[in-house]
Amino acid sequence: MGKAIAVQFLPDDVTVEAQVGEPLLEVARRAGVTIPTGCLMGSCHACEVEIVGRSTLCACISGVPAGADQITVNLDSDPLW
């Protein structure tokens, strides 16, 4: 298994430990946080989240990124989803 890092979800301010590469949707579920989904293939971008200080990505096809001891995931919800 990969390195354990802290994953903080905003705006709920919930933090859980996760492994690098672990699917973001699974980490969010374990934290009790809901990330909206649509196609579950990364095409519709309903699950797009911001990794603060890095980039945006589709949570349905992305794992916890490497390179930090902690990441912050901003769940800026789209009201149309």
mmCIF file of N, CA and C in Angstrom:
data_model
loop_
_atom_site.group_PDB
_atom_site.id
_atom_site.type_symbol
_atom_site.label_atom_id
_atom_site.label_comp_id
_atom_site.label_asym_id
_atom_site.label_seq_id
_atom_site.Cartn_x
_atom_site.Cartn_y
_atom_site.Cartn_z
ATOM 1 N N MET A 1 0.855 -1.176 0.000
ATOM 2 C CA MET A 1 0.000 0.000 0.000
ATOM 3 C C MET A 1 0.895 1.231 0.000
ATOM 4 N N GLY A 2 0.347 2.366 -0.483
ATOM 5 C CA GLY A 2 1.106 3.600 -0.574
ATOM 6 C C GLY A 2 1.259 4.292 0.765
ATOM 7 N N LYS A 3 1.821 5.466 0.703
ATOM 8 C CA LYS A 3 2.053 6.287 1.882
ATOM 9 C C LYS A 3 0.736 6.882 2.393
ATOM 10 N N ALA A 4 0.556 6.911 3.706
ATOM 11 C CA ALA A 4 -0.640 7.499 4.308
ATOM 12 C C ALA A 4 -0.488 9.015 4.376
ATOM 13 N N ILE A 5 -1.557 9.729 3.970
ATOM 14 C CA ILE A 5 -1.581 11.180 4.081
ATOM 15 C C ILE A 5 -2.937 11.614 4.623
ATOM 16 N N ALA A 6 -2.991 12.825 5.133
ATOM 17 C CA ALA A 6 -4.246 13.392 5.635
ATOM 18 C C ALA A 6 -4.972 14.064 4.480
ATOM 19 N N VAL A 7 -6.267 13.779 4.364
ATOM 20 C CA VAL A 7 -7.098 14.398 3.329
ATOM 21 C C VAL A 7 -8.187 15.193 4.029
ATOM 22 N N GLN A 8 -8.166 16.504 3.829
ATOM 23 C CA GLN A 8 -9.164 17.396 4.422
ATOM 24 C C GLN A 8 -10.181 17.763 3.347
ATOM 25 N N PHE A 9 -11.472 17.635 3.677
ATOM 26 C CA PHE A 9 -12.545 17.989 2.754
ATOM 27 C C PHE A 9 -13.192 19.292 3.217
ATOM 28 N N LEU A 10 -13.240 20.275 2.317
ATOM 29 C CA LEU A 10 -13.924 21.542 2.550
ATOM 30 C C LEU A 10 -15.191 21.563 1.714
ATOM 31 N N PRO A 11 -16.254 22.187 2.106
ATOM 32 C CA PRO A 11 -16.367 23.098 3.235
ATOM 33 C C PRO A 11 -16.708 22.415 4.556
ATOM 34 N N ASP A 12 -16.853 21.077 4.557
ATOM 35 C CA ASP A 12 -17.251 20.361 5.776
ATOM 36 C C ASP A 12 -16.178 20.344 6.851
ATOM 37 N N ASP A 13 -14.917 20.606 6.470
ATOM 38 C CA ASP A 13 -13.776 20.578 7.386
ATOM 39 C C ASP A 13 -13.666 19.223 8.094
ATOM 40 N N VAL A 14 -13.695 18.165 7.281
ATOM 41 C CA VAL A 14 -13.540 16.801 7.768
ATOM 42 C C VAL A 14 -12.205 16.287 7.250
ATOM 43 N N THR A 15 -11.412 15.675 8.132
ATOM 44 C CA THR A 15 -10.111 15.144 7.733
ATOM 45 C C THR A 15 -10.039 13.662 8.052
ATOM 46 N N VAL A 16 -9.561 12.878 7.083
ATOM 47 C CA VAL A 16 -9.362 11.441 7.261
ATOM 48 C C VAL A 16 -7.989 11.070 6.719
ATOM 49 N N GLU A 17 -7.492 9.933 7.146
ATOM 50 C CA GLU A 17 -6.242 9.417 6.619
ATOM 51 C C GLU A 17 -6.543 8.559 5.407
ATOM 52 N N ALA A 18 -5.708 8.657 4.391
ATOM 53 C CA ALA A 18 -5.888 7.877 3.169
ATOM 54 C C ALA A 18 -4.534 7.459 2.637
ATOM 55 N N GLN A 19 -4.551 6.500 1.757
ATOM 56 C CA GLN A 19 -3.337 6.032 1.104
ATOM 57 C C GLN A 19 -3.188 6.724 -0.244
ATOM 58 N N VAL A 20 -1.952 7.046 -0.621
ATOM 59 C CA VAL A 20 -1.693 7.584 -1.948
ATOM 60 C C VAL A 20 -2.229 6.587 -2.968
ATOM 61 N N GLY A 21 -2.992 7.076 -3.926
ATOM 62 C CA GLY A 21 -3.573 6.232 -4.952
ATOM 63 C C GLY A 21 -4.968 5.719 -4.637
ATOM 64 N N GLU A 22 -5.388 5.823 -3.378
ATOM 65 C CA GLU A 22 -6.729 5.368 -3.007
ATOM 66 C C GLU A 22 -7.767 6.234 -3.725
ATOM 67 N N PRO A 23 -8.820 5.636 -4.295
ATOM 68 C CA PRO A 23 -9.824 6.427 -5.024
ATOM 69 C C PRO A 23 -10.449 7.517 -4.154
ATOM 70 N N LEU A 24 -10.494 8.721 -4.693
ATOM 71 C CA LEU A 24 -11.026 9.860 -3.932
ATOM 72 C C LEU A 24 -12.478 9.658 -3.520
ATOM 73 N N LEU A 25 -13.287 9.029 -4.376
ATOM 74 C CA LEU A 25 -14.685 8.801 -3.994
ATOM 75 C C LEU A 25 -14.786 7.899 -2.770
ATOM 76 N N GLU A 26 -13.930 6.885 -2.672
ATOM 77 C CA GLU A 26 -13.941 5.994 -1.509
ATOM 78 C C GLU A 26 -13.489 6.731 -0.248
ATOM 79 N N VAL A 27 -12.484 7.573 -0.379
ATOM 80 C CA VAL A 27 -12.002 8.352 0.765
ATOM 81 C C VAL A 27 -13.121 9.278 1.250
ATOM 82 N N ALA A 28 -13.792 9.938 0.318
ATOM 83 C CA ALA A 28 -14.888 10.842 0.681
ATOM 84 C C ALA A 28 -16.010 10.084 1.387
ATOM 85 N N ARG A 29 -16.391 8.929 0.857
ATOM 86 C CA ARG A 29 -17.454 8.136 1.495
ATOM 87 C C ARG A 29 -17.059 7.759 2.919
ATOM 88 N N ARG A 30 -15.826 7.332 3.090
ATOM 89 C CA ARG A 30 -15.352 6.947 4.423
ATOM 90 C C ARG A 30 -15.401 8.132 5.383
ATOM 91 N N ALA A 31 -15.209 9.338 4.850
ATOM 92 C CA ALA A 31 -15.235 10.557 5.663
ATOM 93 C C ALA A 31 -16.657 11.053 5.901
ATOM 94 N N GLY A 32 -17.643 10.419 5.250
ATOM 95 C CA GLY A 32 -19.019 10.875 5.384
ATOM 96 C C GLY A 32 -19.328 12.076 4.516
ATOM 97 N N VAL A 33 -18.524 12.283 3.490
ATOM 98 C CA VAL A 33 -18.670 13.428 2.592
ATOM 99 C C VAL A 33 -19.186 12.925 1.251
ATOM 100 N N THR A 34 -20.143 13.642 0.676
ATOM 101 C CA THR A 34 -20.698 13.260 -0.614
ATOM 102 C C THR A 34 -20.109 14.121 -1.719
ATOM 103 N N ILE A 35 -19.558 13.451 -2.724
ATOM 104 C CA ILE A 35 -19.113 14.127 -3.934
ATOM 105 C C ILE A 35 -20.126 13.752 -5.013
ATOM 106 N N PRO A 36 -20.793 14.748 -5.605
ATOM 107 C CA PRO A 36 -21.764 14.443 -6.647
ATOM 108 C C PRO A 36 -21.094 13.694 -7.801
ATOM 109 N N THR A 37 -21.807 12.749 -8.393
ATOM 110 C CA THR A 37 -21.276 12.019 -9.543
ATOM 111 C C THR A 37 -22.314 12.004 -10.653
ATOM 112 N N GLY A 38 -21.848 11.727 -11.833
ATOM 113 C CA GLY A 38 -22.738 11.614 -12.983
ATOM 114 C C GLY A 38 -22.400 10.338 -13.728
ATOM 115 N N CYS A 39 -21.483 10.445 -14.673
ATOM 116 C CA CYS A 39 -21.172 9.329 -15.561
ATOM 117 C C CYS A 39 -20.235 8.291 -14.947
ATOM 118 N N LEU A 40 -19.491 8.657 -13.931
ATOM 119 C CA LEU A 40 -18.469 7.804 -13.291
ATOM 120 C C LEU A 40 -17.355 7.393 -14.255
ATOM 121 N N MET A 41 -17.155 8.190 -15.305
ATOM 122 C CA MET A 41 -16.082 7.943 -16.266
ATOM 123 C C MET A 41 -15.224 9.185 -16.502
ATOM 124 N N GLY A 42 -15.498 10.289 -15.801
ATOM 125 C CA GLY A 42 -14.714 11.502 -15.952
ATOM 126 C C GLY A 42 -15.125 12.396 -17.103
ATOM 127 N N SER A 43 -16.186 12.047 -17.815
ATOM 128 C CA SER A 43 -16.597 12.829 -18.978
ATOM 129 C C SER A 43 -17.514 13.999 -18.638
ATOM 130 N N CYS A 44 -18.397 13.821 -17.662
ATOM 131 C CA CYS A 44 -19.403 14.853 -17.382
ATOM 132 C C CYS A 44 -18.907 15.936 -16.420
ATOM 133 N N HIS A 45 -17.859 15.644 -15.665
ATOM 134 C CA HIS A 45 -17.251 16.582 -14.711
ATOM 135 C C HIS A 45 -18.152 16.937 -13.538
ATOM 136 N N ALA A 46 -19.198 16.152 -13.280
ATOM 137 C CA ALA A 46 -20.050 16.386 -12.118
ATOM 138 C C ALA A 46 -19.262 16.230 -10.823
ATOM 139 N N CYS A 47 -18.246 15.385 -10.837
ATOM 140 C CA CYS A 47 -17.469 15.081 -9.629
ATOM 141 C C CYS A 47 -16.180 15.894 -9.549
ATOM 142 N N GLU A 48 -16.087 16.956 -10.334
ATOM 143 C CA GLU A 48 -14.864 17.754 -10.343
ATOM 144 C C GLU A 48 -14.658 18.450 -9.000
ATOM 145 N N VAL A 49 -13.473 18.279 -8.437
ATOM 146 C CA VAL A 49 -13.101 18.901 -7.172
ATOM 147 C C VAL A 49 -11.765 19.607 -7.349
ATOM 148 N N GLU A 50 -11.492 20.531 -6.450
ATOM 149 C CA GLU A 50 -10.220 21.252 -6.477
ATOM 150 C C GLU A 50 -9.310 20.697 -5.394
ATOM 151 N N ILE A 51 -8.110 20.326 -5.776
ATOM 152 C CA ILE A 51 -7.072 20.017 -4.797
ATOM 153 C C ILE A 51 -6.368 21.344 -4.558
ATOM 154 N N VAL A 52 -6.597 21.945 -3.398
ATOM 155 C CA VAL A 52 -6.133 23.298 -3.107
ATOM 156 C C VAL A 52 -4.619 23.390 -3.305
ATOM 157 N N GLY A 53 -4.217 24.390 -4.082
ATOM 158 C CA GLY A 53 -2.811 24.614 -4.367
ATOM 159 C C GLY A 53 -2.259 23.751 -5.480
ATOM 160 N N ARG A 54 -3.109 22.930 -6.080
ATOM 161 C CA ARG A 54 -2.652 22.036 -7.156
ATOM 162 C C ARG A 54 -3.490 22.236 -8.411
ATOM 163 N N SER A 55 -4.583 21.516 -8.530
ATOM 164 C CA SER A 55 -5.391 21.562 -9.743
ATOM 165 C C SER A 55 -6.795 21.041 -9.452
ATOM 166 N N THR A 56 -7.625 21.006 -10.475
ATOM 167 C CA THR A 56 -8.928 20.365 -10.366
ATOM 168 C C THR A 56 -8.834 18.999 -11.040
ATOM 169 N N LEU A 57 -9.669 18.079 -10.573
ATOM 170 C CA LEU A 57 -9.696 16.749 -11.166
ATOM 171 C C LEU A 57 -11.049 16.115 -10.954
ATOM 172 N N CYS A 58 -11.322 15.091 -11.711
ATOM 173 C CA CYS A 58 -12.572 14.338 -11.581
ATOM 174 C C CYS A 58 -12.362 13.244 -10.540
ATOM 175 N N ALA A 59 -13.084 13.341 -9.442
ATOM 176 C CA ALA A 59 -12.897 12.413 -8.328
ATOM 177 C C ALA A 59 -13.247 10.977 -8.690
ATOM 178 N N CYS A 60 -14.130 10.786 -9.668
ATOM 179 C CA CYS A 60 -14.565 9.429 -10.007
ATOM 180 C C CYS A 60 -13.466 8.596 -10.654
ATOM 181 N N ILE A 61 -12.471 9.252 -11.233
ATOM 182 C CA ILE A 61 -11.401 8.515 -11.914
ATOM 183 C C ILE A 61 -10.028 8.834 -11.333
ATOM 184 N N SER A 62 -9.984 9.494 -10.167
ATOM 185 C CA SER A 62 -8.710 9.938 -9.598
ATOM 186 C C SER A 62 -8.480 9.359 -8.218
ATOM 187 N N GLY A 63 -7.218 9.110 -7.944
ATOM 188 C CA GLY A 63 -6.819 8.666 -6.624
ATOM 189 C C GLY A 63 -6.162 9.793 -5.857
ATOM 190 N N VAL A 64 -5.900 9.541 -4.593
ATOM 191 C CA VAL A 64 -5.216 10.514 -3.743
ATOM 192 C C VAL A 64 -3.827 10.745 -4.325
ATOM 193 N N PRO A 65 -3.488 12.001 -4.653
ATOM 194 C CA PRO A 65 -2.203 12.275 -5.280
ATOM 195 C C PRO A 65 -1.028 12.167 -4.305
ATOM 196 N N ALA A 66 0.108 11.839 -4.849
ATOM 197 C CA ALA A 66 1.347 11.752 -4.069
ATOM 198 C C ALA A 66 1.999 13.126 -3.962
ATOM 199 N N GLY A 67 3.004 13.211 -3.130
ATOM 200 C CA GLY A 67 3.819 14.409 -3.081
ATOM 201 C C GLY A 67 3.542 15.356 -1.930
ATOM 202 N N ALA A 68 2.699 14.960 -0.987
ATOM 203 C CA ALA A 68 2.404 15.832 0.159
ATOM 204 C C ALA A 68 2.017 14.974 1.352
ATOM 205 N N ASP A 69 2.174 15.529 2.551
ATOM 206 C CA ASP A 69 1.735 14.843 3.763
ATOM 207 C C ASP A 69 0.256 15.079 4.025
ATOM 208 N N GLN A 70 -0.287 16.133 3.391
ATOM 209 C CA GLN A 70 -1.700 16.476 3.549
ATOM 210 C C GLN A 70 -2.175 17.159 2.280
ATOM 211 N N ILE A 71 -3.430 16.900 1.908
ATOM 212 C CA ILE A 71 -4.064 17.643 0.818
ATOM 213 C C ILE A 71 -5.410 18.145 1.308
ATOM 214 N N THR A 72 -5.879 19.217 0.678
ATOM 215 C CA THR A 72 -7.192 19.758 0.965
ATOM 216 C C THR A 72 -8.012 19.686 -0.308
ATOM 217 N N VAL A 73 -9.173 19.049 -0.199
ATOM 218 C CA VAL A 73 -10.073 18.883 -1.330
ATOM 219 C C VAL A 73 -11.248 19.835 -1.130
ATOM 220 N N ASN A 74 -11.399 20.780 -2.045
ATOM 221 C CA ASN A 74 -12.482 21.758 -1.979
ATOM 222 C C ASN A 74 -13.646 21.244 -2.825
ATOM 223 N N LEU A 75 -14.759 20.982 -2.177
ATOM 224 C CA LEU A 75 -15.946 20.471 -2.854
ATOM 225 C C LEU A 75 -16.864 21.632 -3.219
ATOM 226 N N ASP A 76 -16.440 22.436 -4.148
ATOM 227 C CA ASP A 76 -17.248 23.570 -4.606
ATOM 228 C C ASP A 76 -18.373 23.011 -5.441
ATOM 229 N N SER A 77 -19.539 22.828 -4.831
ATOM 230 C CA SER A 77 -20.661 22.141 -5.450
ATOM 231 C C SER A 77 -21.316 22.977 -6.544
ATOM 232 N N ASP A 78 -21.592 22.340 -7.668
ATOM 233 C CA ASP A 78 -22.321 22.959 -8.763
ATOM 234 C C ASP A 78 -23.820 22.786 -8.493
ATOM 235 N N PRO A 79 -24.566 23.879 -8.345
ATOM 236 C CA PRO A 79 -25.994 23.764 -7.994
ATOM 237 C C PRO A 79 -26.842 23.080 -9.067
ATOM 238 N N LEU A 80 -26.315 22.929 -10.277
ATOM 239 C CA LEU A 80 -27.063 22.276 -11.351
ATOM 240 C C LEU A 80 -27.004 20.764 -11.258
ATOM 241 N N TRP A 81 -26.112 20.218 -10.433
ATOM 242 C CA TRP A 81 -26.000 18.756 -10.309
ATOM 243 C C TRP A 81 -26.821 18.345 -9.159
#
